[in-house]
Each structure stands twice: as C-alpha cells, then as structure tokens.
Amino acid sequence: MPAEKQTTDKKLSKDIFRNRENGITHLPYDRELAFYDAVKSGDEETVKAIMLPLKDSNLGILSENPVRNLKYHLIITIAMITRFCIESGMPMESAYTLSDIYIKQMDKLQTEDEISDLHKTLVFDYTKRMKTLYRENAYSKPVTMAVNYIEKHLHDKISSGDLAACVAVNKTYLCRLFKKETRQTIGSYIKKAKVKAASNMLLYSEMTPLDIALALSFSSQSHFIKVFKEETGYTPAEYRKRFFSKHFNSL
C-alpha cells in the first residue's frame, strides 16, 4: 500500500474516532438531499423549515479559522445548489454566473455574520428563481434547448435559423412554439437576455459600454445604447451611475 494512502487512512480513522468521542457528527445524507431538493423545487417553506445555519456544527469543521471555515462551507453550498438547479432546468450560464457573483461577494466579507447573511440571501435567491422557473417556464424540450443555446451564446449573433439547427426542428415551427410558450418572439427573448447580461457587466465589471456592446455582438454602440434604454429606461452610462455604487455599498 502506498505511503500516502496509509497516511490518509490513518488520519481518517483517527478523525472518525475523535469526532465520535467529542460527539461531532455530520448532517445526515437524506437531510442534506432534502434541502437541495427543496431549493431546486422552489419550495420556500421547506427550505425555511430544514435549512441549517451555516455555523451549525453538523456541517463539519473544514478550518480552525471560523471565518475561513464558513467560507469553505458556503462555497460547497453554492456549488451544490448550482448543480441541482441546472439539473432542474435553470439555464446553465445563468446558474454558473449567479454562482460566480455570490462567490465574489463572499470573498470580500470579513465576519461570520456577514457570511451567514449572504448564505441566507443566496439560498432564497436560487429558491425563488426556481419557483419562478417552474411557474412561468414550463417549456417543452425544443424551447428549453433553444433557451439554453441563447444563454450559452449571448456573446454571438444568434438567429432563429441557428436555434432551429441546434434543436433540429423546422424554423417556422420553433418560432411558433417559442412564442406560444414564452409569450415573446425569439428576437425579443434574445434582446432581453443580452440586456440582462449587459446590466450585470455594468454592475460587476469595469467594462465600458463600447466593450460590452462588442462583447455581446451588438451591431454598434449606438444600437446597444438604444436597445438598453428601451428595456431598462436608462442608457448604459446612466444605469451604471445610478446602480453601480449603490450595489457595491450593499455588499
């Protein structure tokens, strides 16, 4: 047996014995799964009932440093929730981007209370998003595939023909089905998705409106400004000025 495995096995046995002697246990697996299932199902009441505080000893100790310990647990929670939500229909790019946003927020925090508050915020954010997804976006497989394609290719120019080829259905049929299920045309959905992505870039990056317009494949900066204002009521510069500082102060 390799020396490294012997060392790991020895430490495993020692830690299990020590935990047993000190009455330290981990969260039962079925309880943990029930929590993640409640989040991905958008079941806010169940989440409230079974969610443990991030400081709960049943979650285990990953670091002797209390703040670092909570951060490690929060990263695990975010990673698990993200994957459960993707499996239940949350668009992959949305789920991973939301994960990145919360991990970056966590990285700036310095106290246990701040981390615990962020834990509650993100858990219910994902739960509410899944609740909305189930309520409003009970899409068929072709439309779900099209939405996922859009989310993944926001940096490209996307046409209904591209989507039809990706989904492998007739273009006219897809356009009709998409509008029936989402209550908007493919073009309108793409425009709103790009504006939402641009809003996040304005809040979470230092990219200029021109950089964002290029990154999201708008035909020109002026076209980007026009579309953005139609959707939000603000120009990109006005939006950043109004919400950027306010957003980061809240972190």
Short mmCIF file of C-alpha atoms in Angstrom, two decimals:
data_model
loop_
_atom_site.label_atom_id
_atom_site.label_comp_id
_atom_site.label_asym_id
_atom_site.label_seq_id
_atom_site.Cartn_x
_atom_site.Cartn_y
_atom_site.Cartn_z
CA MET A 1 0.00 0.00 0.00
CA PRO A 2 1.44 3.43 -0.96
CA ALA A 3 2.70 5.51 1.97
CA GLU A 4 0.35 8.38 1.06
CA LYS A 5 -2.72 6.12 1.29
CA GLN A 6 -1.54 4.66 4.59
CA THR A 7 -1.17 8.18 5.98
CA THR A 8 -4.63 9.18 4.75
CA ASP A 9 -6.25 6.01 6.12
CA LYS A 10 -4.56 6.54 9.48
CA LYS A 11 -5.75 10.14 9.66
CA LEU A 12 -9.27 9.10 8.60
CA SER A 13 -9.51 6.53 11.40
CA LYS A 14 -8.10 8.99 13.92
CA ASP A 15 -10.52 11.77 12.94
CA ILE A 16 -13.54 9.46 12.98
CA PHE A 17 -12.58 8.26 16.48
CA ARG A 18 -12.02 11.82 17.70
CA ASN A 19 -15.34 13.02 16.27
CA ARG A 20 -17.16 10.11 17.90
CA GLU A 21 -15.53 10.83 21.26
CA ASN A 22 -16.43 14.53 21.02
CA GLY A 23 -19.96 13.91 19.81
CA ILE A 24 -19.27 15.53 16.44
CA THR A 25 -21.45 14.27 13.62
CA HIS A 26 -22.13 15.34 10.07
CA LEU A 27 -25.50 16.23 8.60
CA PRO A 28 -27.43 13.05 7.62
CA TYR A 29 -27.26 12.48 3.87
CA ASP A 30 -31.04 12.31 3.43
CA ARG A 31 -31.48 15.63 5.28
CA GLU A 32 -28.87 17.23 3.02
CA LEU A 33 -30.55 15.91 -0.13
CA ALA A 34 -33.94 17.08 1.12
CA PHE A 35 -32.56 20.61 1.49
CA TYR A 36 -31.12 20.72 -2.04
CA ASP A 37 -34.28 19.16 -3.46
CA ALA A 38 -36.36 21.87 -1.78
CA VAL A 39 -34.17 24.60 -3.28
CA LYS A 40 -34.29 23.17 -6.80
CA SER A 41 -38.07 22.70 -6.48
CA GLY A 42 -38.59 26.33 -5.46
CA ASP A 43 -40.17 25.16 -2.19
CA GLU A 44 -39.52 28.16 0.08
CA GLU A 45 -41.47 26.80 3.05
CA THR A 46 -39.50 23.56 3.16
CA VAL A 47 -36.23 25.44 2.74
CA LYS A 48 -37.14 27.63 5.73
CA ALA A 49 -38.02 24.57 7.79
CA ILE A 50 -34.91 22.46 7.17
CA MET A 51 -32.11 24.92 6.30
CA LEU A 52 -29.40 24.85 8.95
CA PRO A 53 -27.39 27.95 9.90
CA LEU A 54 -24.00 27.95 8.25
CA LYS A 55 -22.43 27.83 11.73
CA ASP A 56 -24.16 24.56 12.64
CA SER A 57 -21.63 22.03 13.92
CA ASN A 58 -23.34 19.23 11.98
CA LEU A 59 -21.90 20.70 8.81
CA GLY A 60 -18.42 19.74 9.97
CA ILE A 61 -15.24 21.71 10.54
CA LEU A 62 -13.14 22.44 7.46
CA SER A 63 -10.80 25.00 9.01
CA GLU A 64 -9.77 26.02 12.51
CA ASN A 65 -10.26 29.62 11.39
CA PRO A 66 -14.00 30.35 11.94
CA VAL A 67 -14.33 32.79 9.04
CA ARG A 68 -12.45 30.55 6.63
CA ASN A 69 -14.50 27.57 7.80
CA LEU A 70 -17.75 29.35 6.92
CA LYS A 71 -16.38 30.45 3.55
CA TYR A 72 -15.44 26.87 2.68
CA HIS A 73 -18.93 25.67 3.61
CA LEU A 74 -20.53 28.48 1.65
CA ILE A 75 -18.55 27.59 -1.49
CA ILE A 76 -19.68 23.97 -1.15
CA THR A 77 -23.30 25.09 -0.71
CA ILE A 78 -23.15 27.34 -3.76
CA ALA A 79 -21.57 24.60 -5.89
CA MET A 80 -24.18 22.02 -4.88
CA ILE A 81 -27.17 24.35 -5.29
CA THR A 82 -25.91 25.48 -8.69
CA ARG A 83 -25.69 21.92 -9.99
CA PHE A 84 -29.04 20.86 -8.54
CA CYS A 85 -30.73 23.88 -10.12
CA ILE A 86 -29.12 23.24 -13.52
CA GLU A 87 -30.38 19.66 -13.42
CA SER A 88 -33.87 21.02 -12.76
CA GLY A 89 -33.93 23.44 -15.66
CA MET A 90 -32.14 26.63 -14.68
CA PRO A 91 -30.13 27.75 -17.73
CA MET A 92 -26.52 26.70 -17.23
CA GLU A 93 -24.98 30.10 -17.91
CA SER A 94 -27.40 31.83 -15.55
CA ALA A 95 -26.72 29.34 -12.76
CA TYR A 96 -22.94 29.49 -13.09
CA THR A 97 -22.89 33.28 -13.43
CA LEU A 98 -25.04 33.60 -10.29
CA SER A 99 -22.59 31.26 -8.55
CA ASP A 100 -19.65 33.44 -9.60
CA ILE A 101 -21.40 36.58 -8.37
CA TYR A 102 -22.02 35.15 -4.90
CA ILE A 103 -18.52 33.71 -4.54
CA LYS A 104 -17.04 37.09 -5.45
CA GLN A 105 -19.29 38.75 -2.88
CA MET A 106 -18.23 36.21 -0.26
CA ASP A 107 -14.57 36.85 -0.99
CA LYS A 108 -14.96 40.45 0.23
CA LEU A 109 -16.59 39.52 3.55
CA GLN A 110 -14.67 39.60 6.82
CA THR A 111 -17.03 38.40 9.55
CA GLU A 112 -19.05 35.27 10.34
CA ASP A 113 -22.29 37.25 10.49
CA GLU A 114 -21.74 38.73 7.04
CA ILE A 115 -21.09 35.29 5.58
CA SER A 116 -24.15 33.82 7.34
CA ASP A 117 -26.33 36.63 5.97
CA LEU A 118 -25.03 36.05 2.45
CA HIS A 119 -25.76 32.32 2.86
CA LYS A 120 -29.44 33.06 3.59
CA THR A 121 -29.64 35.56 0.74
CA LEU A 122 -28.25 33.23 -1.93
CA VAL A 123 -30.24 30.19 -0.78
CA PHE A 124 -33.54 32.03 -1.09
CA ASP A 125 -32.42 33.77 -4.28
CA TYR A 126 -31.88 30.42 -6.00
CA THR A 127 -35.09 29.03 -4.47
CA LYS A 128 -37.20 31.95 -5.69
CA ARG A 129 -35.64 31.80 -9.14
CA MET A 130 -36.51 28.10 -9.37
CA LYS A 131 -40.05 28.80 -8.16
CA THR A 132 -40.44 31.39 -10.93
CA LEU A 133 -38.91 28.99 -13.44
CA TYR A 134 -41.44 26.28 -12.61
CA ARG A 135 -44.35 28.69 -12.57
CA GLU A 136 -43.61 30.57 -15.76
CA ASN A 137 -41.22 28.46 -17.80
CA ALA A 138 -42.73 25.02 -18.11
CA TYR A 139 -41.18 24.72 -21.55
CA SER A 140 -41.13 21.83 -23.99
CA LYS A 141 -37.82 20.18 -24.82
CA PRO A 142 -37.25 22.18 -28.08
CA VAL A 143 -37.87 25.52 -26.33
CA THR A 144 -35.75 24.53 -23.33
CA MET A 145 -32.88 23.62 -25.70
CA ALA A 146 -33.32 26.93 -27.52
CA VAL A 147 -33.25 28.92 -24.27
CA ASN A 148 -30.11 27.09 -23.14
CA TYR A 149 -28.48 27.80 -26.50
CA ILE A 150 -29.30 31.50 -26.21
CA GLU A 151 -27.91 31.69 -22.66
CA LYS A 152 -24.70 29.99 -23.78
CA HIS A 153 -24.20 32.12 -26.92
CA LEU A 154 -25.06 35.64 -25.76
CA HIS A 155 -21.65 36.78 -27.00
CA ASP A 156 -22.55 35.69 -30.53
CA LYS A 157 -25.04 36.89 -33.10
CA ILE A 158 -27.96 34.49 -32.80
CA SER A 159 -30.67 33.91 -35.38
CA SER A 160 -33.80 31.79 -35.33
CA GLY A 161 -32.12 29.69 -38.01
CA ASP A 162 -29.22 28.96 -35.64
CA LEU A 163 -31.65 27.85 -32.97
CA ALA A 164 -33.67 25.68 -35.33
CA ALA A 165 -30.50 23.94 -36.49
CA CYS A 166 -29.39 23.40 -32.88
CA VAL A 167 -32.75 21.99 -31.82
CA ALA A 168 -33.16 20.06 -35.09
CA VAL A 169 -36.70 21.23 -35.80
CA ASN A 170 -38.32 23.31 -38.51
CA LYS A 171 -37.60 27.05 -38.12
CA THR A 172 -41.26 28.12 -38.54
CA TYR A 173 -42.41 25.51 -36.05
CA LEU A 174 -39.80 26.57 -33.48
CA CYS A 175 -40.70 30.27 -33.82
CA ARG A 176 -44.38 29.49 -33.30
CA LEU A 177 -43.73 27.13 -30.36
CA PHE A 178 -41.27 29.54 -28.74
CA LYS A 179 -43.73 32.42 -28.82
CA LYS A 180 -46.56 30.24 -27.54
CA GLU A 181 -44.57 29.04 -24.51
CA THR A 182 -42.52 32.13 -23.63
CA ARG A 183 -45.08 34.72 -24.76
CA GLN A 184 -42.37 36.54 -26.74
CA THR A 185 -40.62 36.14 -30.05
CA ILE A 186 -37.16 34.61 -30.30
CA GLY A 187 -35.74 38.00 -31.23
CA SER A 188 -37.33 39.69 -28.23
CA TYR A 189 -36.08 36.96 -25.89
CA ILE A 190 -32.53 37.29 -27.21
CA LYS A 191 -32.65 41.08 -26.85
CA LYS A 192 -33.85 40.87 -23.23
CA ALA A 193 -31.23 38.22 -22.38
CA LYS A 194 -28.44 40.35 -23.83
CA VAL A 195 -29.63 43.43 -21.94
CA LYS A 196 -29.74 41.42 -18.72
CA ALA A 197 -26.17 40.24 -19.33
CA ALA A 198 -25.12 43.82 -20.10
CA SER A 199 -26.71 45.00 -16.84
CA ASN A 200 -24.58 42.52 -14.91
CA MET A 201 -21.45 43.64 -16.75
CA LEU A 202 -22.19 47.25 -15.85
CA LEU A 203 -22.63 46.28 -12.19
CA TYR A 204 -19.86 43.73 -11.77
CA SER A 205 -17.12 44.86 -14.13
CA GLU A 206 -15.33 47.97 -15.28
CA MET A 207 -16.04 47.29 -18.95
CA THR A 208 -17.05 50.35 -20.95
CA PRO A 209 -20.38 50.43 -22.82
CA LEU A 210 -18.40 50.04 -26.05
CA ASP A 211 -16.61 46.96 -24.70
CA ILE A 212 -19.94 45.48 -23.63
CA ALA A 213 -21.56 46.23 -26.98
CA LEU A 214 -18.72 44.43 -28.74
CA ALA A 215 -18.71 41.52 -26.27
CA LEU A 216 -22.42 40.90 -26.79
CA SER A 217 -22.23 41.30 -30.59
CA PHE A 218 -24.45 44.36 -30.95
CA SER A 219 -24.12 45.88 -34.41
CA SER A 220 -22.83 49.16 -32.94
CA GLN A 221 -22.51 51.05 -29.68
CA SER A 222 -25.38 53.33 -30.65
CA HIS A 223 -27.61 50.29 -31.30
CA PHE A 224 -26.64 48.84 -27.92
CA ILE A 225 -27.48 52.12 -26.15
CA LYS A 226 -30.84 52.33 -27.95
CA VAL A 227 -31.81 48.73 -27.09
CA PHE A 228 -30.60 49.03 -23.50
CA LYS A 229 -32.63 52.20 -22.90
CA GLU A 230 -35.75 50.65 -24.45
CA GLU A 231 -35.51 47.74 -21.99
CA THR A 232 -34.37 49.50 -18.80
CA GLY A 233 -35.31 53.14 -19.20
CA TYR A 234 -31.65 54.15 -18.80
CA THR A 235 -28.66 54.47 -21.06
CA PRO A 236 -25.77 52.16 -20.03
CA ALA A 237 -23.89 55.13 -18.56
CA GLU A 238 -26.96 56.26 -16.59
CA TYR A 239 -27.58 52.71 -15.36
CA ARG A 240 -24.02 52.32 -14.08
CA LYS A 241 -24.04 55.74 -12.43
CA ARG A 242 -27.35 55.05 -10.71
CA PHE A 243 -26.84 51.45 -9.58
CA PHE A 244 -23.11 50.60 -9.52
CA SER A 245 -22.16 52.41 -6.29
CA LYS A 246 -25.42 51.51 -4.61
CA HIS A 247 -24.91 47.86 -5.46
CA PHE A 248 -21.36 47.62 -4.18
CA ASN A 249 -22.18 49.53 -1.00
CA SER A 250 -24.76 46.83 -0.26
CA LEU A 251 -22.06 44.17 -0.45
#
